[in-house]
mmCIF file of C-alpha atoms in Angstrom:
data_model
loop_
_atom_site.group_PDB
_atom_site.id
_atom_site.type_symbol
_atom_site.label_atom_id
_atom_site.label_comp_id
_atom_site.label_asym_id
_atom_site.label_seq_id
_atom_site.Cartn_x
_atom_site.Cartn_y
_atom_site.Cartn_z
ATOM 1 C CA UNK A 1 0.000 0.000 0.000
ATOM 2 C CA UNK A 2 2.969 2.623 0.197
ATOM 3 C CA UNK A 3 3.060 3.009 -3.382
ATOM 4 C CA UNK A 4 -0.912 3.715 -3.698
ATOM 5 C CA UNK A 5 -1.105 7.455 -3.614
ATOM 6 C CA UNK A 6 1.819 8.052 -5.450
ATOM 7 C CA UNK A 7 0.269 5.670 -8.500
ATOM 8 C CA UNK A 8 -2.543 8.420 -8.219
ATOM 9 C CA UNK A 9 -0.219 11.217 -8.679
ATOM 10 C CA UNK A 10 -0.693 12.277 -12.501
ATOM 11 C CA UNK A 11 3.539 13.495 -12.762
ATOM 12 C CA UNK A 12 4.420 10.171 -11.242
ATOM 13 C CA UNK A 13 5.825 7.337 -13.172
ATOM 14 C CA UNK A 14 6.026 4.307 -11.183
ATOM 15 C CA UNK A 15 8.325 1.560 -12.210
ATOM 16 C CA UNK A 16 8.829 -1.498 -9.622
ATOM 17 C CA UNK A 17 12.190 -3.360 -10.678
ATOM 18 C CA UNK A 18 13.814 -6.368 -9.025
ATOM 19 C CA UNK A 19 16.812 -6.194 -11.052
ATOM 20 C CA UNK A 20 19.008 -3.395 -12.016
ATOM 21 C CA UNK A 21 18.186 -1.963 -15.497
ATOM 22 C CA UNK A 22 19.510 0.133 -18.188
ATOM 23 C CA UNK A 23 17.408 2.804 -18.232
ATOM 24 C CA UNK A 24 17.732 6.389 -16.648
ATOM 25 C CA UNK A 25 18.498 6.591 -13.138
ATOM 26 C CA UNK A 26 14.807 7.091 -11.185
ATOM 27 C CA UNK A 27 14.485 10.239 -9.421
ATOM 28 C CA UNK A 28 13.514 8.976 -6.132
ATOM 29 C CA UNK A 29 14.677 5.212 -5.127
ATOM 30 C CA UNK A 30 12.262 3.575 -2.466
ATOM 31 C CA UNK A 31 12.773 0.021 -0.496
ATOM 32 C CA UNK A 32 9.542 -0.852 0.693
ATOM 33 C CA UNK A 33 8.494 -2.573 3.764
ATOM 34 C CA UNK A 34 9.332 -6.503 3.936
ATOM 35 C CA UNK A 35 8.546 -9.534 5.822
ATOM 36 C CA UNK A 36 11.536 -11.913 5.979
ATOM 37 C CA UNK A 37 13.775 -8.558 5.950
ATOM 38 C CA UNK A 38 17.079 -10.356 6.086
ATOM 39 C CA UNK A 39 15.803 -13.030 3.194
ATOM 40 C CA UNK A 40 14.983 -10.167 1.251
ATOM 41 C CA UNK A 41 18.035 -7.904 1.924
ATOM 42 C CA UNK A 42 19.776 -11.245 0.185
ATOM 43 C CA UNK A 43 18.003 -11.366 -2.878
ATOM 44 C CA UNK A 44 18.635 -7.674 -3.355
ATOM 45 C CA UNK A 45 22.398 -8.983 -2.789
ATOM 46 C CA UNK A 46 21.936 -12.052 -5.480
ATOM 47 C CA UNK A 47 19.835 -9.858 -8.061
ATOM 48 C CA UNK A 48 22.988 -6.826 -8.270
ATOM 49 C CA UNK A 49 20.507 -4.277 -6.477
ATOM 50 C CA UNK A 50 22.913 -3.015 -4.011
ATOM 51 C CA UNK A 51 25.075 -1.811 -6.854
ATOM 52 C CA UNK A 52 22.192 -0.167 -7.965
ATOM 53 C CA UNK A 53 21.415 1.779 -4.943
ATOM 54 C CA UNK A 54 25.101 2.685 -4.651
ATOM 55 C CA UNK A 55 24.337 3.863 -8.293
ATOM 56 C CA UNK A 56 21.447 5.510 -7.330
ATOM 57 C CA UNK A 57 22.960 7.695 -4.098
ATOM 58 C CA UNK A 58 25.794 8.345 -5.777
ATOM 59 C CA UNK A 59 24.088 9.806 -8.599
ATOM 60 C CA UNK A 60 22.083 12.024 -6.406
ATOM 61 C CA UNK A 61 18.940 9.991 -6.857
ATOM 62 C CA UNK A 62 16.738 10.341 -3.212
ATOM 63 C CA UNK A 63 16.621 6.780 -1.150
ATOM 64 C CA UNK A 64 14.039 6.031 0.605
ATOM 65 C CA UNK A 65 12.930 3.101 3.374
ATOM 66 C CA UNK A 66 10.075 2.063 4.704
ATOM 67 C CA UNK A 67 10.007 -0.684 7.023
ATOM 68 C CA UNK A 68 12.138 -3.131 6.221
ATOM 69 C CA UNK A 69 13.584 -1.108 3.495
ATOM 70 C CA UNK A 70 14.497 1.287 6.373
ATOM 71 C CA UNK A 71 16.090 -1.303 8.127
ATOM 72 C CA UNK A 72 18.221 -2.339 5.063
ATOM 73 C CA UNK A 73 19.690 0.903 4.333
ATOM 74 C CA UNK A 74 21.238 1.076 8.232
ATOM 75 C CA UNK A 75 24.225 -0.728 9.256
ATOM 76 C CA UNK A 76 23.461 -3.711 10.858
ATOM 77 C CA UNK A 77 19.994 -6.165 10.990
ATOM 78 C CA UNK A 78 20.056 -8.893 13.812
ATOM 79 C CA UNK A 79 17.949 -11.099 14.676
ATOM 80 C CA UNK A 80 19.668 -12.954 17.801
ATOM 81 C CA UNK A 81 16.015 -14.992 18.532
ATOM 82 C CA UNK A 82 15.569 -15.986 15.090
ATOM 83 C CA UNK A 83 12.086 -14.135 14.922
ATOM 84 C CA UNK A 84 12.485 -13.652 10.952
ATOM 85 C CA UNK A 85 15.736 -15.387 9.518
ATOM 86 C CA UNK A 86 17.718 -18.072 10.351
ATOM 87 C CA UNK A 87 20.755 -16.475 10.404
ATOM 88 C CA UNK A 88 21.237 -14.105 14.008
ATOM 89 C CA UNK A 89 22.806 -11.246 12.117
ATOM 90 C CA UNK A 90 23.367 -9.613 8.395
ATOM 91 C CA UNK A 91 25.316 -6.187 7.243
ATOM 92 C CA UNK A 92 22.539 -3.439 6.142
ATOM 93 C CA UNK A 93 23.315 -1.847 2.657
ATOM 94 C CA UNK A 94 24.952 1.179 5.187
ATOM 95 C CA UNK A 95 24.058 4.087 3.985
ATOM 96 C CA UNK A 96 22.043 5.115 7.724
ATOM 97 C CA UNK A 97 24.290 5.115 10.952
ATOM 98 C CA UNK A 98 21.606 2.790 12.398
ATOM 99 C CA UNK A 99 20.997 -0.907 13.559
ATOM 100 C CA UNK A 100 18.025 -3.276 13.957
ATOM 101 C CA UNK A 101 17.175 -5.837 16.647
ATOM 102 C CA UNK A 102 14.480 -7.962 15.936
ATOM 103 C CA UNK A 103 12.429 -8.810 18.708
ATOM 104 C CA UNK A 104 9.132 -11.586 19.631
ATOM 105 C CA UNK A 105 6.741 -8.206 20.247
ATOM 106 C CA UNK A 106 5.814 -6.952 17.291
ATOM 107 C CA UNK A 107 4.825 -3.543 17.450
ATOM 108 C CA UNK A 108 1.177 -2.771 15.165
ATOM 109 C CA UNK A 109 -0.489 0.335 15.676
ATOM 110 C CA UNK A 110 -1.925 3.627 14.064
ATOM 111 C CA UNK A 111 0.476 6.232 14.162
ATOM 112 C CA UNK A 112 0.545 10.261 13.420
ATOM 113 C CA UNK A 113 3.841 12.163 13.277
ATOM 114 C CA UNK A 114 4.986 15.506 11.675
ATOM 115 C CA UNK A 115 7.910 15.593 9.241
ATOM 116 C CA UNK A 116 10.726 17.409 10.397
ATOM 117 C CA UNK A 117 12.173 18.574 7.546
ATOM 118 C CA UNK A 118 8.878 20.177 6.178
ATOM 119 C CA UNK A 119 6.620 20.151 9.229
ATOM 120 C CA UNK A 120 4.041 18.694 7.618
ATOM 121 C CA UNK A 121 1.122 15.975 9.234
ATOM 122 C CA UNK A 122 2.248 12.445 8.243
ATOM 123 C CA UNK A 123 -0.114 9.921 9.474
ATOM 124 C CA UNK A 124 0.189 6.052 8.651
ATOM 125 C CA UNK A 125 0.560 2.357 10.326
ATOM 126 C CA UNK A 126 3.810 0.583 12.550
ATOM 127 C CA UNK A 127 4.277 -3.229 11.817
ATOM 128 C CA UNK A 128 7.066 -4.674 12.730
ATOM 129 C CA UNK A 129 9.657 -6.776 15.101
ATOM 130 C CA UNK A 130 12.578 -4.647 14.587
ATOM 131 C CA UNK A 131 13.539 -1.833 17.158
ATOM 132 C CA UNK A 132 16.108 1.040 15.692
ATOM 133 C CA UNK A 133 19.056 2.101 17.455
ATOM 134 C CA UNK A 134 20.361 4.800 15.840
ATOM 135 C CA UNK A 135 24.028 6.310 15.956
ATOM 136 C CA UNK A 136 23.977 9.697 17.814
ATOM 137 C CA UNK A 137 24.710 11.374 14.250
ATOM 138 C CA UNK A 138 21.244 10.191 12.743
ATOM 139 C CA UNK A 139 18.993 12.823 12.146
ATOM 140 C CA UNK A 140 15.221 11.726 12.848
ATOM 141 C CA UNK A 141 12.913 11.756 10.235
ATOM 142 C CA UNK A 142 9.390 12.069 11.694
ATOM 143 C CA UNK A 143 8.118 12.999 15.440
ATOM 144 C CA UNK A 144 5.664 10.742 16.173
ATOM 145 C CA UNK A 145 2.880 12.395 17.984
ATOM 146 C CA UNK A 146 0.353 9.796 18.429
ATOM 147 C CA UNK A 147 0.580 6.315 18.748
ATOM 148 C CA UNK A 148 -2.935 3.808 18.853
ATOM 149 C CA UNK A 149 -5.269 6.924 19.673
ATOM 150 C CA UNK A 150 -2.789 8.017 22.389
ATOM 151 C CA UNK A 151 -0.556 10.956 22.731
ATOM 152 C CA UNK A 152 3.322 10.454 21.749
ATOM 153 C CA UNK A 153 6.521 11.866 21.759
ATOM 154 C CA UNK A 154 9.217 10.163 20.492
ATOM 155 C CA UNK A 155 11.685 10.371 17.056
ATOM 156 C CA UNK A 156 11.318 7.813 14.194
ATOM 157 C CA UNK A 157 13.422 7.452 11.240
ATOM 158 C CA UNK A 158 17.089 8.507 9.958
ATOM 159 C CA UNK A 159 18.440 10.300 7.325
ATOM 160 C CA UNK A 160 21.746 10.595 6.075
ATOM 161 C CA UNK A 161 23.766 12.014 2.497
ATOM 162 C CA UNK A 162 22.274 15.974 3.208
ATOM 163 C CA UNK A 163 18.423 14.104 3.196
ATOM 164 C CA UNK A 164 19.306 12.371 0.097
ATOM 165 C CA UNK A 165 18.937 8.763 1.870
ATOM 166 C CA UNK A 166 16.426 8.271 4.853
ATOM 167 C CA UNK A 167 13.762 6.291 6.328
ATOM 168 C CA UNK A 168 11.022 5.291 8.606
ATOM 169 C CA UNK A 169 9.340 3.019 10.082
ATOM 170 C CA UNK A 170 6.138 4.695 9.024
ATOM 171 C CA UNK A 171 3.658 3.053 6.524
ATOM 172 C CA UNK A 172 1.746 5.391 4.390
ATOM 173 C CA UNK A 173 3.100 8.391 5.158
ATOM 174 C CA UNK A 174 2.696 9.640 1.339
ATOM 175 C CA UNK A 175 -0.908 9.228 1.885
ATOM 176 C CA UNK A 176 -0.286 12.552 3.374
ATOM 177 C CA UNK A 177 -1.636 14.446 0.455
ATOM 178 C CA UNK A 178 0.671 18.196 1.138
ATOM 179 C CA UNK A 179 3.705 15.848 2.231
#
């Protein structure tokens, strides 16, 4: 569902790719959310996509994660219970100072948040076993406000490159129509 409301945009051109292609770099780059996170951060491995997002970033092209494609652009992913993967821990494509620890909680909820950047409302869904711990040089994304109907205060995402590469946790945020 992330990529819903941009399909609806009428200057948007969405093109989903699983392999690294010839064309023109995109302008914007996004990893969506996952399930088997570490699985998935392999096949991007296998299939020559991390090239690509080096490609991309280099280029100047805007990465974005959601989710579990927040998760692979940090540092680090483990998973020391084996709550997604078999293996306890893999290397993130690094382009966030963060790491992720899965955990047996999995956190599901409603969420609202203002951007930082542009301090506009972002509103969406959590899902997901991994907790963040970011470096103290990560810049948050989003300040969650709300969490499950009840006031919040707390700091989601990273951001790294001068903006050009960041993430959150936050699903849905572009249904935010001004953001």
């Amino acid at each position: 569902s992330d990529f819903d409301a941009l399909r609806r945009e009428p200057d948007v051109e969405l093109r989903f790719i699983d392999r690294p292609s010839g064309d023109a770099l995109p302008d914007c780059l996004i990893l969506p959310g996952s399930k088997s996170t570490i699985a998935d951060l392999q096949a991007i491995r296998e299939r020559g996509m991390e090239t690509y997002v080096r490609r991309c970033v280099e280029a100047g092209t805007e990465v974005v994660g959601i989710c579990g494609g927040f998760q692979m652009l940090g540092q680090a992913i483990r998973d020391p219970e084996h709550v997604e993967a078999h293996v306890s821990e893999a290397a993130g494509l690094g382009w966030l100072p963060t790491v992720t620890v899965f955990h047996r909680d999995k956190l599901t909820t409603q969420a609202r948040g203002v951007h930082l950047e542009s301090r506009l409302p972002v509103e969406g869904y959590e899902i997901h076993c991994g907790r963040m711990s970011p470096a103290p040089e990560a810049e948050p994304v989003v300040k969650i406000i709300e969490r499950g109907g009840v006031p919040a205060e707390e700091l989601d995402g990273a951001q790294a490159r001068n903006g050009r590469v960041w993430g959150t946790h936050l699903h849905g945020l572009f249904d935010a129509a001004a953001f």
